[in-house]
Amino acid sequence: MAERQEQAAPDAVLTRIGQVVMLHHGGDREEARSRFLDLWAEIGEDGDPLHRCTLAHYLADTQDDPADELAWDLRALSAAEELADGRTGGDPSSVQGFFPSLHLNLAADYVKLGRAEDARSHLRRARGAADSLAHDGYGEGVRSAISRLALRLGEDGTPGGGWGPPRQRPS
């Protein structure tokens, strides 16, 4: 019985995160942020990396300050890297599909902060990781968002791309 309860606990946490995501998508950003922070306090910095990754990923979306959004997205990436490296004993392949979105979010954060080179670096990482995505609605949505941000940053082969100064091309 105790073993079954331990197995149910991770699902219960992800279910609770999902409920708060629905609250956020329903338009109650402040309440969602408050509930996410309560969950974060429960999970803690050393909690299950899948929970930390998922929670930090969604918590970033509730932030008003771009620097705070970046901090939460960096936490999400760090937790995903823990899983991918196998440091936690989980299945490293279970998180490969997270990386395109995580790097895309970081690229967008850096755009908001006016840090174009950091944005381009994470955009390249998002593009490189996009091969792990399925060819479904989610995968195509992430690929499309990567393409839109690439255009904005001039990563589509055109100088400048409509955002920031044009990059210097080597002669």
mmCIF file with all atom_site columns, C-alpha atoms in Angstrom:
data_model
loop_
_atom_site.group_PDB
_atom_site.id
_atom_site.type_symbol
_atom_site.label_atom_id
_atom_site.label_alt_id
_atom_site.label_comp_id
_atom_site.label_asym_id
_atom_site.label_entity_id
_atom_site.label_seq_id
_atom_site.pdbx_PDB_ins_code
_atom_site.Cartn_x
_atom_site.Cartn_y
_atom_site.Cartn_z
_atom_site.occupancy
_atom_site.B_iso_or_equiv
_atom_site.pdbx_formal_charge
_atom_site.auth_seq_id
_atom_site.auth_comp_id
_atom_site.auth_asym_id
_atom_site.auth_atom_id
_atom_site.pdbx_PDB_model_num
ATOM 1   C CA . MET A 1 1   ? 0.000  0.000  0.000   1.00 0.00 ? 1   MET A CA 1
ATOM 2   C CA . ALA A 1 2   ? 2.767  2.461  0.926   1.00 0.00 ? 2   ALA A CA 1
ATOM 3   C CA . GLU A 1 3   ? 4.501  1.601  -2.339  1.00 0.00 ? 3   GLU A CA 1
ATOM 4   C CA . ARG A 1 4   ? 1.355  2.462  -4.318  1.00 0.00 ? 4   ARG A CA 1
ATOM 5   C CA . GLN A 1 5   ? 1.042  5.785  -2.470  1.00 0.00 ? 5   GLN A CA 1
ATOM 6   C CA . GLU A 1 6   ? 4.655  6.643  -3.302  1.00 0.00 ? 6   GLU A CA 1
ATOM 7   C CA . GLN A 1 7   ? 3.991  5.889  -6.966  1.00 0.00 ? 7   GLN A CA 1
ATOM 8   C CA . ALA A 1 8   ? 0.839  8.044  -6.922  1.00 0.00 ? 8   ALA A CA 1
ATOM 9   C CA . ALA A 1 9   ? 2.583  11.036 -5.329  1.00 0.00 ? 9   ALA A CA 1
ATOM 10  C CA . PRO A 1 10  ? 4.362  12.241 -8.487  1.00 0.00 ? 10  PRO A CA 1
ATOM 11  C CA . ASP A 1 11  ? 1.131  12.039 -10.452 1.00 0.00 ? 11  ASP A CA 1
ATOM 12  C CA . ALA A 1 12  ? -0.659 13.968 -7.721  1.00 0.00 ? 12  ALA A CA 1
ATOM 13  C CA . VAL A 1 13  ? 1.906  16.778 -7.908  1.00 0.00 ? 13  VAL A CA 1
ATOM 14  C CA . LEU A 1 14  ? 1.683  16.965 -11.696 1.00 0.00 ? 14  LEU A CA 1
ATOM 15  C CA . THR A 1 15  ? -2.105 16.951 -11.432 1.00 0.00 ? 15  THR A CA 1
ATOM 16  C CA . ARG A 1 16  ? -1.964 19.870 -8.996  1.00 0.00 ? 16  ARG A CA 1
ATOM 17  C CA . ILE A 1 17  ? 0.368  21.745 -11.339 1.00 0.00 ? 17  ILE A CA 1
ATOM 18  C CA . GLY A 1 18  ? -2.054 21.075 -14.196 1.00 0.00 ? 18  GLY A CA 1
ATOM 19  C CA . GLN A 1 19  ? -4.960 22.455 -12.172 1.00 0.00 ? 19  GLN A CA 1
ATOM 20  C CA . VAL A 1 20  ? -3.080 25.690 -11.564 1.00 0.00 ? 20  VAL A CA 1
ATOM 21  C CA . VAL A 1 21  ? -2.146 25.880 -15.255 1.00 0.00 ? 21  VAL A CA 1
ATOM 22  C CA . MET A 1 22  ? -5.875 25.753 -16.038 1.00 0.00 ? 22  MET A CA 1
ATOM 23  C CA . LEU A 1 23  ? -6.465 28.558 -13.539 1.00 0.00 ? 23  LEU A CA 1
ATOM 24  C CA . HIS A 1 24  ? -3.756 30.622 -15.233 1.00 0.00 ? 24  HIS A CA 1
ATOM 25  C CA . HIS A 1 25  ? -5.128 29.932 -18.708 1.00 0.00 ? 25  HIS A CA 1
ATOM 26  C CA . GLY A 1 26  ? -8.534 30.969 -17.368 1.00 0.00 ? 26  GLY A CA 1
ATOM 27  C CA . GLY A 1 27  ? -7.101 34.427 -16.743 1.00 0.00 ? 27  GLY A CA 1
ATOM 28  C CA . ASP A 1 28  ? -6.303 34.452 -13.017 1.00 0.00 ? 28  ASP A CA 1
ATOM 29  C CA . ARG A 1 29  ? -2.583 35.107 -13.277 1.00 0.00 ? 29  ARG A CA 1
ATOM 30  C CA . GLU A 1 30  ? -2.098 36.445 -9.732  1.00 0.00 ? 30  GLU A CA 1
ATOM 31  C CA . GLU A 1 31  ? -3.840 33.507 -8.076  1.00 0.00 ? 31  GLU A CA 1
ATOM 32  C CA . ALA A 1 32  ? -1.976 31.079 -10.331 1.00 0.00 ? 32  ALA A CA 1
ATOM 33  C CA . ARG A 1 33  ? 1.356  32.656 -9.399  1.00 0.00 ? 33  ARG A CA 1
ATOM 34  C CA . SER A 1 34  ? 0.463  32.438 -5.707  1.00 0.00 ? 34  SER A CA 1
ATOM 35  C CA . ARG A 1 35  ? -0.527 28.775 -5.965  1.00 0.00 ? 35  ARG A CA 1
ATOM 36  C CA . PHE A 1 36  ? 2.533  27.913 -8.042  1.00 0.00 ? 36  PHE A CA 1
ATOM 37  C CA . LEU A 1 37  ? 4.751  29.541 -5.411  1.00 0.00 ? 37  LEU A CA 1
ATOM 38  C CA . ASP A 1 38  ? 3.012  27.522 -2.691  1.00 0.00 ? 38  ASP A CA 1
ATOM 39  C CA . LEU A 1 39  ? 3.694  24.341 -4.688  1.00 0.00 ? 39  LEU A CA 1
ATOM 40  C CA . TRP A 1 40  ? 7.311  25.420 -5.163  1.00 0.00 ? 40  TRP A CA 1
ATOM 41  C CA . ALA A 1 41  ? 7.653  25.820 -1.385  1.00 0.00 ? 41  ALA A CA 1
ATOM 42  C CA . GLU A 1 42  ? 6.333  22.270 -0.966  1.00 0.00 ? 42  GLU A CA 1
ATOM 43  C CA . ILE A 1 43  ? 8.549  20.759 -3.650  1.00 0.00 ? 43  ILE A CA 1
ATOM 44  C CA . GLY A 1 44  ? 11.660 22.746 -2.750  1.00 0.00 ? 44  GLY A CA 1
ATOM 45  C CA . GLU A 1 45  ? 14.929 23.325 -4.575  1.00 0.00 ? 45  GLU A CA 1
ATOM 46  C CA . ASP A 1 46  ? 15.891 19.678 -4.091  1.00 0.00 ? 46  ASP A CA 1
ATOM 47  C CA . GLY A 1 47  ? 12.543 18.138 -5.031  1.00 0.00 ? 47  GLY A CA 1
ATOM 48  C CA . ASP A 1 48  ? 11.868 15.809 -7.918  1.00 0.00 ? 48  ASP A CA 1
ATOM 49  C CA . PRO A 1 49  ? 13.456 17.393 -11.007 1.00 0.00 ? 49  PRO A CA 1
ATOM 50  C CA . LEU A 1 50  ? 10.445 16.604 -13.205 1.00 0.00 ? 50  LEU A CA 1
ATOM 51  C CA . HIS A 1 51  ? 8.222  18.493 -10.782 1.00 0.00 ? 51  HIS A CA 1
ATOM 52  C CA . ARG A 1 52  ? 10.687 21.390 -10.533 1.00 0.00 ? 52  ARG A CA 1
ATOM 53  C CA . CYS A 1 53  ? 11.067 21.565 -14.308 1.00 0.00 ? 53  CYS A CA 1
ATOM 54  C CA . THR A 1 54  ? 7.338  21.533 -14.949 1.00 0.00 ? 54  THR A CA 1
ATOM 55  C CA . LEU A 1 55  ? 6.493  23.951 -12.173 1.00 0.00 ? 55  LEU A CA 1
ATOM 56  C CA . ALA A 1 56  ? 9.284  26.435 -12.957 1.00 0.00 ? 56  ALA A CA 1
ATOM 57  C CA . HIS A 1 57  ? 8.353  26.324 -16.653 1.00 0.00 ? 57  HIS A CA 1
ATOM 58  C CA . TYR A 1 58  ? 4.773  27.362 -15.900 1.00 0.00 ? 58  TYR A CA 1
ATOM 59  C CA . LEU A 1 59  ? 5.692  29.704 -13.048 1.00 0.00 ? 59  LEU A CA 1
ATOM 60  C CA . ALA A 1 60  ? 7.850  31.699 -15.467 1.00 0.00 ? 60  ALA A CA 1
ATOM 61  C CA . ASP A 1 61  ? 4.731  32.503 -17.498 1.00 0.00 ? 61  ASP A CA 1
ATOM 62  C CA . THR A 1 62  ? 3.102  34.197 -14.499 1.00 0.00 ? 62  THR A CA 1
ATOM 63  C CA . GLN A 1 63  ? 5.924  36.681 -13.899 1.00 0.00 ? 63  GLN A CA 1
ATOM 64  C CA . ASP A 1 64  ? 5.581  40.402 -14.567 1.00 0.00 ? 64  ASP A CA 1
ATOM 65  C CA . ASP A 1 65  ? 9.317  41.153 -14.557 1.00 0.00 ? 65  ASP A CA 1
ATOM 66  C CA . PRO A 1 66  ? 11.301 39.674 -17.481 1.00 0.00 ? 66  PRO A CA 1
ATOM 67  C CA . ALA A 1 67  ? 14.283 39.074 -15.170 1.00 0.00 ? 67  ALA A CA 1
ATOM 68  C CA . ASP A 1 68  ? 12.065 36.976 -12.883 1.00 0.00 ? 68  ASP A CA 1
ATOM 69  C CA . GLU A 1 69  ? 10.699 35.099 -15.881 1.00 0.00 ? 69  GLU A CA 1
ATOM 70  C CA . LEU A 1 70  ? 14.266 34.353 -16.957 1.00 0.00 ? 70  LEU A CA 1
ATOM 71  C CA . ALA A 1 71  ? 15.190 33.098 -13.478 1.00 0.00 ? 71  ALA A CA 1
ATOM 72  C CA . TRP A 1 72  ? 12.284 30.618 -13.464 1.00 0.00 ? 72  TRP A CA 1
ATOM 73  C CA . ASP A 1 73  ? 13.021 29.460 -17.016 1.00 0.00 ? 73  ASP A CA 1
ATOM 74  C CA . LEU A 1 74  ? 16.653 28.873 -16.019 1.00 0.00 ? 74  LEU A CA 1
ATOM 75  C CA . ARG A 1 75  ? 15.447 26.767 -13.073 1.00 0.00 ? 75  ARG A CA 1
ATOM 76  C CA . ALA A 1 76  ? 13.284 24.729 -15.449 1.00 0.00 ? 76  ALA A CA 1
ATOM 77  C CA . LEU A 1 77  ? 16.236 24.124 -17.771 1.00 0.00 ? 77  LEU A CA 1
ATOM 78  C CA . SER A 1 78  ? 18.513 23.161 -14.901 1.00 0.00 ? 78  SER A CA 1
ATOM 79  C CA . ALA A 1 79  ? 16.001 20.586 -13.628 1.00 0.00 ? 79  ALA A CA 1
ATOM 80  C CA . ALA A 1 80  ? 15.535 19.158 -17.144 1.00 0.00 ? 80  ALA A CA 1
ATOM 81  C CA . GLU A 1 81  ? 19.311 18.851 -17.506 1.00 0.00 ? 81  GLU A CA 1
ATOM 82  C CA . GLU A 1 82  ? 19.416 16.906 -14.221 1.00 0.00 ? 82  GLU A CA 1
ATOM 83  C CA . LEU A 1 83  ? 16.912 14.459 -15.676 1.00 0.00 ? 83  LEU A CA 1
ATOM 84  C CA . ALA A 1 84  ? 18.663 14.263 -19.044 1.00 0.00 ? 84  ALA A CA 1
ATOM 85  C CA . ASP A 1 85  ? 22.045 13.622 -17.422 1.00 0.00 ? 85  ASP A CA 1
ATOM 86  C CA . GLY A 1 86  ? 20.574 10.709 -15.494 1.00 0.00 ? 86  GLY A CA 1
ATOM 87  C CA . ARG A 1 87  ? 21.687 12.259 -12.183 1.00 0.00 ? 87  ARG A CA 1
ATOM 88  C CA . THR A 1 88  ? 18.353 11.429 -10.614 1.00 0.00 ? 88  THR A CA 1
ATOM 89  C CA . GLY A 1 89  ? 17.940 7.879  -11.809 1.00 0.00 ? 89  GLY A CA 1
ATOM 90  C CA . GLY A 1 90  ? 15.043 8.765  -14.128 1.00 0.00 ? 90  GLY A CA 1
ATOM 91  C CA . ASP A 1 91  ? 14.800 8.008  -17.824 1.00 0.00 ? 91  ASP A CA 1
ATOM 92  C CA . PRO A 1 92  ? 16.943 10.629 -19.613 1.00 0.00 ? 92  PRO A CA 1
ATOM 93  C CA . SER A 1 93  ? 14.998 10.198 -22.864 1.00 0.00 ? 93  SER A CA 1
ATOM 94  C CA . SER A 1 94  ? 11.780 11.217 -21.091 1.00 0.00 ? 94  SER A CA 1
ATOM 95  C CA . VAL A 1 95  ? 12.753 14.908 -21.169 1.00 0.00 ? 95  VAL A CA 1
ATOM 96  C CA . GLN A 1 96  ? 14.278 15.302 -24.622 1.00 0.00 ? 96  GLN A CA 1
ATOM 97  C CA . GLY A 1 97  ? 11.061 16.843 -25.916 1.00 0.00 ? 97  GLY A CA 1
ATOM 98  C CA . PHE A 1 98  ? 11.238 19.566 -23.254 1.00 0.00 ? 98  PHE A CA 1
ATOM 99  C CA . PHE A 1 99  ? 14.447 21.159 -24.511 1.00 0.00 ? 99  PHE A CA 1
ATOM 100 C CA . PRO A 1 100 ? 13.175 22.907 -27.656 1.00 0.00 ? 100 PRO A CA 1
ATOM 101 C CA . SER A 1 101 ? 10.495 24.716 -25.657 1.00 0.00 ? 101 SER A CA 1
ATOM 102 C CA . LEU A 1 102 ? 12.788 25.456 -22.711 1.00 0.00 ? 102 LEU A CA 1
ATOM 103 C CA . HIS A 1 103 ? 15.443 27.001 -24.955 1.00 0.00 ? 103 HIS A CA 1
ATOM 104 C CA . LEU A 1 104 ? 12.805 28.864 -26.962 1.00 0.00 ? 104 LEU A CA 1
ATOM 105 C CA . ASN A 1 105 ? 11.439 30.381 -23.747 1.00 0.00 ? 105 ASN A CA 1
ATOM 106 C CA . LEU A 1 106 ? 14.938 31.411 -22.686 1.00 0.00 ? 106 LEU A CA 1
ATOM 107 C CA . ALA A 1 107 ? 15.545 32.992 -26.085 1.00 0.00 ? 107 ALA A CA 1
ATOM 108 C CA . ALA A 1 108 ? 12.313 34.973 -25.732 1.00 0.00 ? 108 ALA A CA 1
ATOM 109 C CA . ASP A 1 109 ? 13.308 36.025 -22.201 1.00 0.00 ? 109 ASP A CA 1
ATOM 110 C CA . TYR A 1 110 ? 16.628 37.327 -23.446 1.00 0.00 ? 110 TYR A CA 1
ATOM 111 C CA . VAL A 1 111 ? 14.876 39.248 -26.238 1.00 0.00 ? 111 VAL A CA 1
ATOM 112 C CA . LYS A 1 112 ? 12.726 40.974 -23.602 1.00 0.00 ? 112 LYS A CA 1
ATOM 113 C CA . LEU A 1 113 ? 15.879 41.859 -21.691 1.00 0.00 ? 113 LEU A CA 1
ATOM 114 C CA . GLY A 1 114 ? 17.614 43.236 -24.787 1.00 0.00 ? 114 GLY A CA 1
ATOM 115 C CA . ARG A 1 115 ? 20.268 40.510 -24.799 1.00 0.00 ? 115 ARG A CA 1
ATOM 116 C CA . ALA A 1 116 ? 20.209 39.536 -28.473 1.00 0.00 ? 116 ALA A CA 1
ATOM 117 C CA . GLU A 1 117 ? 23.314 37.322 -28.515 1.00 0.00 ? 117 GLU A CA 1
ATOM 118 C CA . ASP A 1 118 ? 22.068 35.273 -25.556 1.00 0.00 ? 118 ASP A CA 1
ATOM 119 C CA . ALA A 1 119 ? 18.707 35.020 -27.320 1.00 0.00 ? 119 ALA A CA 1
ATOM 120 C CA . ARG A 1 120 ? 20.364 33.796 -30.511 1.00 0.00 ? 120 ARG A CA 1
ATOM 121 C CA . SER A 1 121 ? 22.385 31.224 -28.587 1.00 0.00 ? 121 SER A CA 1
ATOM 122 C CA . HIS A 1 122 ? 19.270 29.690 -27.021 1.00 0.00 ? 122 HIS A CA 1
ATOM 123 C CA . LEU A 1 123 ? 17.398 29.928 -30.310 1.00 0.00 ? 123 LEU A CA 1
ATOM 124 C CA . ARG A 1 124 ? 20.130 27.817 -31.946 1.00 0.00 ? 124 ARG A CA 1
ATOM 125 C CA . ARG A 1 125 ? 19.855 25.314 -29.106 1.00 0.00 ? 125 ARG A CA 1
ATOM 126 C CA . ALA A 1 126 ? 16.054 25.226 -29.510 1.00 0.00 ? 126 ALA A CA 1
ATOM 127 C CA . ARG A 1 127 ? 16.449 24.587 -33.226 1.00 0.00 ? 127 ARG A CA 1
ATOM 128 C CA . GLY A 1 128 ? 18.995 21.845 -32.621 1.00 0.00 ? 128 GLY A CA 1
ATOM 129 C CA . ALA A 1 129 ? 16.743 20.121 -30.092 1.00 0.00 ? 129 ALA A CA 1
ATOM 130 C CA . ALA A 1 130 ? 13.603 20.401 -32.247 1.00 0.00 ? 130 ALA A CA 1
ATOM 131 C CA . ASP A 1 131 ? 14.403 17.110 -34.006 1.00 0.00 ? 131 ASP A CA 1
ATOM 132 C CA . SER A 1 132 ? 13.212 15.362 -30.832 1.00 0.00 ? 132 SER A CA 1
ATOM 133 C CA . LEU A 1 133 ? 9.696  16.745 -31.292 1.00 0.00 ? 133 LEU A CA 1
ATOM 134 C CA . ALA A 1 134 ? 6.920  14.692 -32.802 1.00 0.00 ? 134 ALA A CA 1
ATOM 135 C CA . HIS A 1 135 ? 5.189  15.916 -35.932 1.00 0.00 ? 135 HIS A CA 1
ATOM 136 C CA . ASP A 1 136 ? 1.990  16.713 -34.067 1.00 0.00 ? 136 ASP A CA 1
ATOM 137 C CA . GLY A 1 137 ? 0.259  19.915 -33.038 1.00 0.00 ? 137 GLY A CA 1
ATOM 138 C CA . TYR A 1 138 ? 2.616  20.571 -30.142 1.00 0.00 ? 138 TYR A CA 1
ATOM 139 C CA . GLY A 1 139 ? 5.760  19.880 -32.147 1.00 0.00 ? 139 GLY A CA 1
ATOM 140 C CA . GLU A 1 140 ? 4.621  21.981 -35.076 1.00 0.00 ? 140 GLU A CA 1
ATOM 141 C CA . GLY A 1 141 ? 3.632  24.795 -32.709 1.00 0.00 ? 141 GLY A CA 1
ATOM 142 C CA . VAL A 1 142 ? 7.082  24.864 -31.128 1.00 0.00 ? 142 VAL A CA 1
ATOM 143 C CA . ARG A 1 143 ? 8.784  24.709 -34.537 1.00 0.00 ? 143 ARG A CA 1
ATOM 144 C CA . SER A 1 144 ? 6.602  27.569 -35.758 1.00 0.00 ? 144 SER A CA 1
ATOM 145 C CA . ALA A 1 145 ? 7.452  29.663 -32.671 1.00 0.00 ? 145 ALA A CA 1
ATOM 146 C CA . ILE A 1 146 ? 11.157 28.955 -33.253 1.00 0.00 ? 146 ILE A CA 1
ATOM 147 C CA . SER A 1 147 ? 10.797 30.154 -36.848 1.00 0.00 ? 147 SER A CA 1
ATOM 148 C CA . ARG A 1 148 ? 8.968  33.330 -35.806 1.00 0.00 ? 148 ARG A CA 1
ATOM 149 C CA . LEU A 1 149 ? 11.614 34.203 -33.240 1.00 0.00 ? 149 LEU A CA 1
ATOM 150 C CA . ALA A 1 150 ? 14.359 33.414 -35.774 1.00 0.00 ? 150 ALA A CA 1
ATOM 151 C CA . LEU A 1 151 ? 12.806 35.914 -38.177 1.00 0.00 ? 151 LEU A CA 1
ATOM 152 C CA . ARG A 1 152 ? 12.636 38.498 -35.428 1.00 0.00 ? 152 ARG A CA 1
ATOM 153 C CA . LEU A 1 153 ? 16.281 37.968 -34.523 1.00 0.00 ? 153 LEU A CA 1
ATOM 154 C CA . GLY A 1 154 ? 17.534 37.839 -38.100 1.00 0.00 ? 154 GLY A CA 1
ATOM 155 C CA . GLU A 1 155 ? 18.435 34.155 -37.844 1.00 0.00 ? 155 GLU A CA 1
ATOM 156 C CA . ASP A 1 156 ? 16.548 33.492 -41.059 1.00 0.00 ? 156 ASP A CA 1
ATOM 157 C CA . GLY A 1 157 ? 19.470 34.694 -43.176 1.00 0.00 ? 157 GLY A CA 1
ATOM 158 C CA . THR A 1 158 ? 18.368 38.318 -43.432 1.00 0.00 ? 158 THR A CA 1
ATOM 159 C CA . PRO A 1 159 ? 20.343 40.986 -41.585 1.00 0.00 ? 159 PRO A CA 1
ATOM 160 C CA . GLY A 1 160 ? 18.616 42.357 -38.532 1.00 0.00 ? 160 GLY A CA 1
ATOM 161 C CA . GLY A 1 161 ? 15.343 40.496 -38.898 1.00 0.00 ? 161 GLY A CA 1
ATOM 162 C CA . GLY A 1 162 ? 13.389 43.500 -37.678 1.00 0.00 ? 162 GLY A CA 1
ATOM 163 C CA . TRP A 1 163 ? 14.767 43.407 -34.125 1.00 0.00 ? 163 TRP A CA 1
ATOM 164 C CA . GLY A 1 164 ? 17.852 45.108 -32.827 1.00 0.00 ? 164 GLY A CA 1
ATOM 165 C CA . PRO A 1 165 ? 20.877 46.105 -34.845 1.00 0.00 ? 165 PRO A CA 1
ATOM 166 C CA . PRO A 1 166 ? 21.914 43.970 -37.803 1.00 0.00 ? 166 PRO A CA 1
ATOM 167 C CA . ARG A 1 167 ? 24.537 41.388 -37.017 1.00 0.00 ? 167 ARG A CA 1
ATOM 168 C CA . GLN A 1 168 ? 27.941 41.862 -38.555 1.00 0.00 ? 168 GLN A CA 1
ATOM 169 C CA . ARG A 1 169 ? 28.587 39.232 -41.185 1.00 0.00 ? 169 ARG A CA 1
ATOM 170 C CA . PRO A 1 170 ? 32.188 38.038 -41.568 1.00 0.00 ? 170 PRO A CA 1
ATOM 171 C CA . SER A 1 171 ? 33.805 39.065 -44.862 1.00 0.00 ? 171 SER A CA 1
#
